[in-house]
Amino acid sequence: MEECKRQNIGHYNGETYRPINERFVEHYRSANNPTADSYKDKPLAKHYSTKHPEHSGPPKLKLQIVSRASSTTDRKIKEARTILHNNPDLNDRDEQTELRKYLV
């Protein structure tokens, strides 16, 4: 959304071993229905319910693949480094703490 672009907010970094379209659809659904019990604690649902409570229509999400890795450990290391470098506002702080173990 334009306001989020201007404020440089609404960023989330993550990794997945599953097909990217499956993971993206999960994020899309949580942003599209942020008050549903199964989504309300998800990062994009929280963002849409607090920053865009009046939004109607499909959520405006952008996906970018920044890296690929075949092993879980490599994916976690790359994710942790990316989160530490980008400091995305939608990533949970507990999640970031958990990922730090892959960097030491």
C-alpha positions as protocol buffer text, in pm:
chain_id: "A"
residue {
  index: 1
  type: MET
  ca { x: 0 y: 0 z: 0 }
}
residue {
  index: 2
  type: GLU
  ca { x: 126 y: 347 z: -77 }
}
residue {
  index: 3
  type: GLU
  ca { x: 136 y: 462 z: 285 }
}
residue {
  index: 4
  type: CYS
  ca { x: 343 y: 159 z: 383 }
}
residue {
  index: 5
  type: LYS
  ca { x: 585 y: 229 z: 97 }
}
residue {
  index: 6
  type: ARG
  ca { x: 628 y: 590 z: 209 }
}
residue {
  index: 7
  type: GLN
  ca { x: 682 y: 486 z: 571 }
}
residue {
  index: 8
  type: ASN
  ca { x: 898 y: 188 z: 471 }
}
residue {
  index: 9
  type: ILE
  ca { x: 689 y: -53 z: 681 }
}
residue {
  index: 10
  type: GLY
  ca { x: 514 y: -381 z: 616 }
}
residue {
  index: 11
  type: HIS
  ca { x: 823 y: -591 z: 546 }
}
residue {
  index: 12
  type: TYR
  ca { x: 857 y: -959 z: 632 }
}
residue {
  index: 13
  type: ASN
  ca { x: 1148 y: -1195 z: 559 }
}
residue {
  index: 14
  type: GLY
  ca { x: 1106 y: -1570 z: 575 }
}
residue {
  index: 15
  type: GLU
  ca { x: 1222 y: -1903 z: 443 }
}
residue {
  index: 16
  type: THR
  ca { x: 1037 y: -2212 z: 330 }
}
residue {
  index: 17
  type: TYR
  ca { x: 1120 y: -2557 z: 199 }
}
residue {
  index: 18
  type: ARG
  ca { x: 778 y: -2582 z: 37 }
}
residue {
  index: 19
  type: PRO
  ca { x: 684 y: -2448 z: -306 }
}
residue {
  index: 20
  type: ILE
  ca { x: 686 y: -2069 z: -287 }
}
residue {
  index: 21
  type: ASN
  ca { x: 334 y: -2036 z: -425 }
}
residue {
  index: 22
  type: GLU
  ca { x: 199 y: -2240 z: -132 }
}
residue {
  index: 23
  type: ARG
  ca { x: 373 y: -2017 z: 121 }
}
residue {
  index: 24
  type: PHE
  ca { x: 264 y: -1700 z: -57 }
}
residue {
  index: 25
  type: VAL
  ca { x: -100 y: -1815 z: -59 }
}
residue {
  index: 26
  type: GLU
  ca { x: -80 y: -1865 z: 319 }
}
residue {
  index: 27
  type: HIS
  ca { x: 46 y: -1509 z: 366 }
}
residue {
  index: 28
  type: TYR
  ca { x: -215 y: -1379 z: 122 }
}
residue {
  index: 29
  type: ARG
  ca { x: -498 y: -1551 z: 308 }
}
residue {
  index: 30
  type: SER
  ca { x: -387 y: -1411 z: 643 }
}
residue {
  index: 31
  type: ALA
  ca { x: -369 y: -1057 z: 500 }
}
residue {
  index: 32
  type: ASN
  ca { x: -703 y: -1101 z: 324 }
}
residue {
  index: 33
  type: ASN
  ca { x: -882 y: -1225 z: 638 }
}
residue {
  index: 34
  type: PRO
  ca { x: -685 y: -1077 z: 930 }
}
residue {
  index: 35
  type: THR
  ca { x: -952 y: -1123 z: 1195 }
}
residue {
  index: 36
  type: ALA
  ca { x: -1000 y: -1498 z: 1144 }
}
residue {
  index: 37
  type: ASP
  ca { x: -900 y: -1698 z: 1451 }
}
residue {
  index: 38
  type: SER
  ca { x: -653 y: -1905 z: 1251 }
}
residue {
  index: 39
  type: TYR
  ca { x: -477 y: -1596 z: 1112 }
}
residue {
  index: 40
  type: LYS
  ca { x: -507 y: -1318 z: 1371 }
}
residue {
  index: 41
  type: ASP
  ca { x: -163 y: -1386 z: 1525 }
}
residue {
  index: 42
  type: LYS
  ca { x: 16 y: -1404 z: 1188 }
}
residue {
  index: 43
  type: PRO
  ca { x: 245 y: -1111 z: 1092 }
}
residue {
  index: 44
  type: LEU
  ca { x: 55 y: -997 z: 782 }
}
residue {
  index: 45
  type: ALA
  ca { x: -282 y: -1035 z: 955 }
}
residue {
  index: 46
  type: LYS
  ca { x: -160 y: -816 z: 1242 }
}
residue {
  index: 47
  type: HIS
  ca { x: -31 y: -559 z: 993 }
}
residue {
  index: 48
  type: TYR
  ca { x: -353 y: -546 z: 792 }
}
residue {
  index: 49
  type: SER
  ca { x: -578 y: -533 z: 1098 }
}
residue {
  index: 50
  type: THR
  ca { x: -380 y: -249 z: 1259 }
}
residue {
  index: 51
  type: LYS
  ca { x: -255 y: -47 z: 962 }
}
residue {
  index: 52
  type: HIS
  ca { x: -536 y: -110 z: 711 }
}
residue {
  index: 53
  type: PRO
  ca { x: -854 y: -188 z: 908 }
}
residue {
  index: 54
  type: GLU
  ca { x: -1077 y: -27 z: 643 }
}
residue {
  index: 55
  type: HIS
  ca { x: -907 y: -199 z: 348 }
}
residue {
  index: 56
  type: SER
  ca { x: -1136 y: -384 z: 112 }
}
residue {
  index: 57
  type: GLY
  ca { x: -1043 y: -592 z: -187 }
}
residue {
  index: 58
  type: PRO
  ca { x: -742 y: -814 z: -232 }
}
residue {
  index: 59
  type: PRO
  ca { x: -432 y: -740 z: -25 }
}
residue {
  index: 60
  type: LYS
  ca { x: -142 y: -583 z: -211 }
}
residue {
  index: 61
  type: LEU
  ca { x: 154 y: -807 z: -141 }
}
residue {
  index: 62
  type: LYS
  ca { x: 488 y: -828 z: -316 }
}
residue {
  index: 63
  type: LEU
  ca { x: 705 y: -1140 z: -315 }
}
residue {
  index: 64
  type: GLN
  ca { x: 1075 y: -1141 z: -383 }
}
residue {
  index: 65
  type: ILE
  ca { x: 1306 y: -1443 z: -370 }
}
residue {
  index: 66
  type: VAL
  ca { x: 1641 y: -1318 z: -241 }
}
residue {
  index: 67
  type: SER
  ca { x: 1827 y: -1646 z: -206 }
}
residue {
  index: 68
  type: ARG
  ca { x: 1799 y: -2022 z: -245 }
}
residue {
  index: 69
  type: ALA
  ca { x: 1942 y: -2304 z: -36 }
}
residue {
  index: 70
  type: SER
  ca { x: 1885 y: -2676 z: -36 }
}
residue {
  index: 71
  type: SER
  ca { x: 1943 y: -2764 z: 328 }
}
residue {
  index: 72
  type: THR
  ca { x: 1740 y: -2648 z: 626 }
}
residue {
  index: 73
  type: THR
  ca { x: 2050 y: -2522 z: 805 }
}
residue {
  index: 74
  type: ASP
  ca { x: 2159 y: -2315 z: 504 }
}
residue {
  index: 75
  type: ARG
  ca { x: 1809 y: -2169 z: 466 }
}
residue {
  index: 76
  type: LYS
  ca { x: 1793 y: -2079 z: 834 }
}
residue {
  index: 77
  type: ILE
  ca { x: 2137 y: -1916 z: 824 }
}
residue {
  index: 78
  type: LYS
  ca { x: 2044 y: -1712 z: 517 }
}
residue {
  index: 79
  type: GLU
  ca { x: 1711 y: -1616 z: 673 }
}
residue {
  index: 80
  type: ALA
  ca { x: 1878 y: -1507 z: 996 }
}
residue {
  index: 81
  type: ARG
  ca { x: 2136 y: -1299 z: 811 }
}
residue {
  index: 82
  type: THR
  ca { x: 1870 y: -1139 z: 593 }
}
residue {
  index: 83
  type: ILE
  ca { x: 1654 y: -1051 z: 894 }
}
residue {
  index: 84
  type: LEU
  ca { x: 1949 y: -906 z: 1083 }
}
residue {
  index: 85
  type: HIS
  ca { x: 2052 y: -703 z: 779 }
}
residue {
  index: 86
  type: ASN
  ca { x: 1704 y: -581 z: 677 }
}
residue {
  index: 87
  type: ASN
  ca { x: 1540 y: -556 z: 1021 }
}
residue {
  index: 88
  type: PRO
  ca { x: 1190 y: -614 z: 879 }
}
residue {
  index: 89
  type: ASP
  ca { x: 916 y: -474 z: 1099 }
}
residue {
  index: 90
  type: LEU
  ca { x: 676 y: -769 z: 1064 }
}
residue {
  index: 91
  type: ASN
  ca { x: 915 y: -1039 z: 1181 }
}
residue {
  index: 92
  type: ASP
  ca { x: 853 y: -1140 z: 1539 }
}
residue {
  index: 93
  type: ARG
  ca { x: 1137 y: -1057 z: 1780 }
}
residue {
  index: 94
  type: ASP
  ca { x: 1117 y: -1407 z: 1933 }
}
residue {
  index: 95
  type: GLU
  ca { x: 1163 y: -1551 z: 1587 }
}
residue {
  index: 96
  type: GLN
  ca { x: 1472 y: -1336 z: 1536 }
}
residue {
  index: 97
  type: THR
  ca { x: 1618 y: -1449 z: 1868 }
}
residue {
  index: 98
  type: GLU
  ca { x: 1558 y: -1812 z: 1772 }
}
residue {
  index: 99
  type: LEU
  ca { x: 1736 y: -1761 z: 1439 }
}
residue {
  index: 100
  type: ARG
  ca { x: 2047 y: -1610 z: 1600 }
}
residue {
  index: 101
  type: LYS
  ca { x: 2157 y: -1958 z: 1709 }
}
residue {
  index: 102
  type: TYR
  ca { x: 2229 y: -2032 z: 1342 }
}
residue {
  index: 103
  type: LEU
  ca { x: 2477 y: -1743 z: 1328 }
}
residue {
  index: 104
  type: VAL
  ca { x: 2704 y: -1843 z: 1617 }
}
